[in-house]
Short mmCIF file of C-alpha atoms in Angstrom, two decimals:
data_model
loop_
_atom_site.label_atom_id
_atom_site.label_comp_id
_atom_site.label_asym_id
_atom_site.label_seq_id
_atom_site.Cartn_x
_atom_site.Cartn_y
_atom_site.Cartn_z
CA UNK A 20 116.10 95.47 116.48
CA UNK A 21 115.12 99.00 117.50
CA UNK A 22 115.67 101.98 115.23
CA UNK A 23 117.70 104.95 116.39
CA UNK A 24 114.75 107.33 116.03
CA UNK A 25 111.63 107.22 118.17
CA UNK A 26 109.55 105.12 115.77
CA UNK A 27 109.64 101.35 115.79
CA UNK A 28 109.74 99.01 112.80
CA UNK A 29 106.78 97.18 111.28
CA UNK A 30 107.63 93.53 110.55
CA UNK A 31 105.52 91.40 108.20
CA UNK A 32 105.54 87.90 109.69
CA UNK A 33 104.43 84.96 107.50
CA UNK A 34 102.61 81.88 108.71
CA UNK A 35 101.48 78.53 107.30
CA UNK A 36 99.19 78.27 104.28
CA UNK A 37 98.07 74.70 105.01
CA UNK A 38 96.98 72.93 108.17
CA UNK A 39 99.27 70.24 109.54
CA UNK A 40 102.40 71.39 107.73
CA UNK A 41 105.72 71.32 109.56
CA UNK A 42 108.10 74.21 110.03
CA UNK A 43 110.19 73.49 106.94
CA UNK A 44 108.32 76.24 105.08
CA UNK A 45 108.80 78.84 107.83
CA UNK A 46 112.26 80.50 107.92
CA UNK A 47 114.19 80.59 111.20
CA UNK A 48 114.09 84.38 110.96
CA UNK A 49 110.37 84.26 111.74
CA UNK A 50 110.93 82.73 115.17
CA UNK A 51 113.78 85.11 115.95
CA UNK A 52 111.80 88.18 114.90
CA UNK A 53 108.56 87.17 116.63
CA UNK A 54 110.49 86.42 119.84
CA UNK A 55 111.83 89.97 119.96
CA UNK A 56 108.48 91.74 119.48
CA UNK A 57 105.82 92.43 122.13
CA UNK A 58 103.08 94.01 120.00
CA UNK A 59 101.23 92.38 117.12
CA UNK A 60 98.41 93.16 114.70
CA UNK A 61 96.69 89.89 113.79
CA UNK A 62 93.64 88.66 111.88
CA UNK A 63 92.71 86.20 114.60
CA UNK A 64 94.13 86.27 118.13
CA UNK A 65 93.35 82.62 118.91
CA UNK A 66 95.03 81.16 115.84
CA UNK A 67 98.03 83.48 116.19
CA UNK A 68 98.52 82.38 119.81
CA UNK A 69 98.42 78.76 118.64
CA UNK A 70 100.93 79.51 115.87
CA UNK A 71 103.33 81.24 118.27
CA UNK A 72 103.01 78.35 120.72
CA UNK A 73 104.16 75.98 117.96
CA UNK A 74 107.10 78.29 117.24
CA UNK A 75 108.38 77.62 120.80
CA UNK A 76 109.56 81.19 121.17
CA UNK A 77 110.92 80.66 124.67
CA UNK A 78 108.69 83.27 126.27
CA UNK A 79 105.15 83.26 127.71
CA UNK A 80 102.48 83.99 125.10
CA UNK A 81 100.61 85.84 127.87
CA UNK A 82 103.30 88.55 127.80
CA UNK A 83 102.45 89.48 124.21
CA UNK A 84 99.95 92.15 123.15
CA UNK A 85 97.56 91.40 120.28
CA UNK A 86 95.22 93.75 118.44
CA UNK A 87 92.85 92.60 115.70
CA UNK A 88 93.46 93.85 112.16
CA UNK A 89 90.96 92.23 109.79
CA UNK A 90 88.75 93.12 106.84
CA UNK A 91 86.40 95.00 109.17
CA UNK A 92 89.13 97.32 110.49
CA UNK A 93 88.60 100.95 109.58
CA UNK A 94 91.57 103.04 108.47
CA UNK A 95 90.75 105.59 111.16
CA UNK A 96 91.56 103.00 113.84
CA UNK A 97 95.14 102.45 112.69
CA UNK A 98 96.72 105.29 114.63
CA UNK A 99 95.40 103.81 117.86
CA UNK A 100 96.19 100.22 116.89
CA UNK A 101 99.75 101.17 116.01
CA UNK A 102 100.35 103.49 118.96
CA UNK A 103 103.29 101.39 120.29
CA UNK A 104 105.25 101.95 117.10
CA UNK A 105 105.15 105.71 117.65
CA UNK A 106 106.64 105.07 121.09
CA UNK A 107 109.65 103.30 119.59
CA UNK A 108 108.30 99.76 119.95
CA UNK A 109 108.58 97.31 117.08
CA UNK A 110 105.36 95.68 115.87
CA UNK A 111 104.54 92.62 113.80
CA UNK A 112 101.65 91.83 111.47
CA UNK A 113 100.51 88.20 111.28
CA UNK A 114 98.04 87.01 108.64
CA UNK A 115 95.72 84.04 108.95
CA UNK A 116 97.52 82.43 106.04
CA UNK A 117 100.76 83.09 104.23
CA UNK A 118 102.31 86.52 103.88
CA UNK A 119 100.77 89.70 105.35
CA UNK A 120 99.75 92.29 102.80
CA UNK A 121 99.17 89.83 99.93
CA UNK A 122 95.39 89.51 99.46
CA UNK A 123 95.28 90.37 103.13
CA UNK A 124 94.05 93.24 105.38
CA UNK A 125 97.62 93.75 106.59
CA UNK A 126 98.11 95.96 103.54
CA UNK A 127 96.06 98.62 105.32
CA UNK A 128 98.61 98.89 108.12
CA UNK A 129 101.54 98.77 105.72
CA UNK A 130 100.08 101.67 103.74
CA UNK A 131 99.61 103.59 107.00
CA UNK A 132 103.24 102.89 107.90
CA UNK A 133 104.52 104.34 104.64
CA UNK A 134 102.38 107.44 105.05
CA UNK A 135 103.92 107.96 108.50
CA UNK A 136 107.55 107.27 107.59
CA UNK A 137 107.64 103.97 109.46
CA UNK A 138 110.12 101.39 108.23
CA UNK A 139 108.54 98.18 106.91
CA UNK A 140 110.47 94.90 106.81
CA UNK A 141 108.93 91.86 105.05
CA UNK A 142 110.10 88.40 106.11
CA UNK A 143 110.23 85.63 103.52
CA UNK A 144 107.48 83.05 103.80
CA UNK A 145 105.00 80.96 101.80
CA UNK A 146 102.49 82.67 99.51
CA UNK A 147 99.87 80.47 97.85
CA UNK A 148 99.54 82.94 94.96
CA UNK A 149 103.23 82.94 94.07
CA UNK A 150 103.62 79.20 94.62
CA UNK A 151 100.64 78.56 92.33
CA UNK A 152 102.08 80.83 89.65
CA UNK A 153 105.49 79.17 89.94
CA UNK A 154 103.97 75.71 89.49
CA UNK A 155 101.46 76.61 86.78
CA UNK A 156 103.74 76.88 83.77
CA UNK A 157 101.77 79.96 82.72
CA UNK A 158 103.19 83.43 82.08
CA UNK A 159 105.14 84.52 85.16
CA UNK A 160 106.41 87.69 83.47
CA UNK A 161 103.00 89.33 83.29
CA UNK A 162 100.16 88.47 85.67
CA UNK A 163 97.31 90.03 87.66
CA UNK A 164 95.58 88.90 90.84
CA UNK A 165 91.86 89.72 90.96
CA UNK A 166 90.79 88.38 94.35
CA UNK A 167 87.24 87.00 94.32
CA UNK A 168 85.02 86.89 91.25
CA UNK A 169 81.29 87.77 91.41
CA UNK A 170 79.05 85.24 93.13
CA UNK A 171 76.03 85.45 90.82
CA UNK A 172 76.26 83.09 87.85
CA UNK A 173 75.60 85.70 85.14
CA UNK A 174 78.01 88.26 86.59
CA UNK A 175 80.66 85.58 87.14
CA UNK A 176 80.40 84.46 83.52
CA UNK A 177 80.75 88.02 82.26
CA UNK A 178 83.79 88.56 84.46
CA UNK A 179 85.43 85.35 83.30
CA UNK A 180 84.91 86.34 79.66
CA UNK A 181 86.52 89.70 80.34
CA UNK A 182 89.50 88.10 82.09
CA UNK A 183 89.93 85.70 79.19
CA UNK A 184 89.87 88.57 76.70
CA UNK A 185 92.39 90.56 78.73
CA UNK A 186 94.63 87.54 79.04
CA UNK A 187 94.60 86.91 75.30
CA UNK A 188 95.19 90.56 74.44
CA UNK A 189 98.04 91.09 76.93
CA UNK A 190 99.44 87.54 77.12
CA UNK A 191 98.82 87.90 80.85
CA UNK A 192 98.09 85.23 83.46
CA UNK A 193 94.94 85.94 85.47
CA UNK A 194 94.85 84.73 89.10
CA UNK A 195 91.79 84.58 91.35
CA UNK A 196 90.37 82.70 94.33
CA UNK A 197 87.02 81.65 95.69
CA UNK A 198 85.47 80.82 99.04
CA UNK A 199 86.42 77.12 99.41
CA UNK A 200 82.85 75.79 99.47
CA UNK A 201 82.20 77.42 96.06
CA UNK A 202 85.36 76.15 94.35
CA UNK A 203 83.64 73.44 92.32
CA UNK A 204 81.06 75.91 91.02
CA UNK A 205 83.81 78.29 89.91
CA UNK A 206 85.66 75.54 88.05
CA UNK A 207 82.39 74.58 86.31
CA UNK A 208 81.86 78.23 85.35
CA UNK A 209 85.37 78.46 83.90
CA UNK A 210 84.90 75.31 81.83
CA UNK A 211 81.49 76.38 80.51
CA UNK A 212 82.58 79.94 79.70
CA UNK A 213 86.14 79.85 78.38
CA UNK A 214 87.33 78.79 74.93
CA UNK A 215 88.49 75.21 74.55
CA UNK A 216 92.17 76.15 74.07
CA UNK A 217 92.39 78.47 77.09
CA UNK A 218 94.68 77.00 79.72
CA UNK A 219 93.44 76.71 83.30
CA UNK A 220 95.59 75.91 86.31
CA UNK A 221 94.00 74.67 89.51
CA UNK A 222 96.29 74.81 92.54
CA UNK A 223 94.52 72.97 95.35
CA UNK A 224 95.65 72.71 98.96
CA UNK A 225 99.13 74.11 98.38
CA UNK A 226 101.70 72.76 100.88
CA UNK A 227 99.04 70.51 102.45
CA UNK A 228 98.34 66.79 102.32
CA UNK A 229 95.69 67.34 99.61
CA UNK A 230 97.95 69.42 97.38
CA UNK A 231 97.37 68.98 93.66
CA UNK A 232 98.44 71.48 91.02
CA UNK A 233 97.41 70.86 87.42
CA UNK A 234 97.41 72.96 84.25
CA UNK A 235 95.42 71.86 81.20
CA UNK A 236 93.34 73.27 78.38
CA UNK A 237 89.62 73.71 78.94
CA UNK A 238 88.92 70.86 76.52
CA UNK A 239 91.17 68.55 78.55
CA UNK A 240 89.74 69.73 81.87
CA UNK A 241 86.29 68.68 80.68
CA UNK A 242 87.55 65.09 80.61
CA UNK A 243 88.83 65.28 84.18
CA UNK A 244 87.24 65.32 87.61
CA UNK A 245 88.76 67.16 90.57
CA UNK A 246 87.02 67.74 93.88
CA UNK A 247 87.88 71.18 95.28
CA UNK A 248 85.12 71.41 97.87
CA UNK A 249 86.26 73.21 101.04
CA UNK A 250 89.95 73.04 100.05
CA UNK A 251 91.77 76.39 99.63
CA UNK A 252 92.42 76.77 95.90
CA UNK A 253 94.05 79.25 93.57
CA UNK A 254 92.79 79.47 89.99
CA UNK A 255 94.93 80.70 87.07
CA UNK A 256 93.94 81.37 83.47
CA UNK A 257 95.97 82.08 80.34
CA UNK A 258 94.26 82.46 76.97
CA UNK A 259 96.06 81.81 73.68
#
């Protein structure tokens, strides 16, 4: 797996997006790749150790080297964090959920790799954003992910109105997420702000035992009741 030059390769290693799921969603390539790497950048060392233990890699977890790469990591720290790769060692990035680099601090290291002519290899794995889009029935040709919307009610309403306008103008699906304990408030804000014919998809607990993905107009959503409290959820919007 080593390159012929002195720099190693940066592998993007996916993990589960739902607790309690089996390994059917994780390709065999993940286990093979992770077993051949000694150095990792991870969001959380404890959960990554647990994940690797479940992979049954056939080697002691204690032999692996973990460095934290999270939302608090400063770009100036990357050269030190990725020192092994400049010594010809391969490295892996492991997110807390899904695929590194997608709504994830791993993108910081990937950008650094490109700036320093380091080869980046992504490994196929589950992404809640893409799975939600696939299952939504909304426009998969043109879409934008916006991360988190504003917390304050007035600012959130203004942002939702803007997203709805952009969606209608561009025929573009808008994707966004929320901290799980504020999911119900965000759904209420969508239903009170958007036009009645705007379509909303709620993708709750993807790949987990509480998974439920439903797309309906705002007027139809107002007749329904869905509890999203503390369950990871992706929201999608497409205005007519």
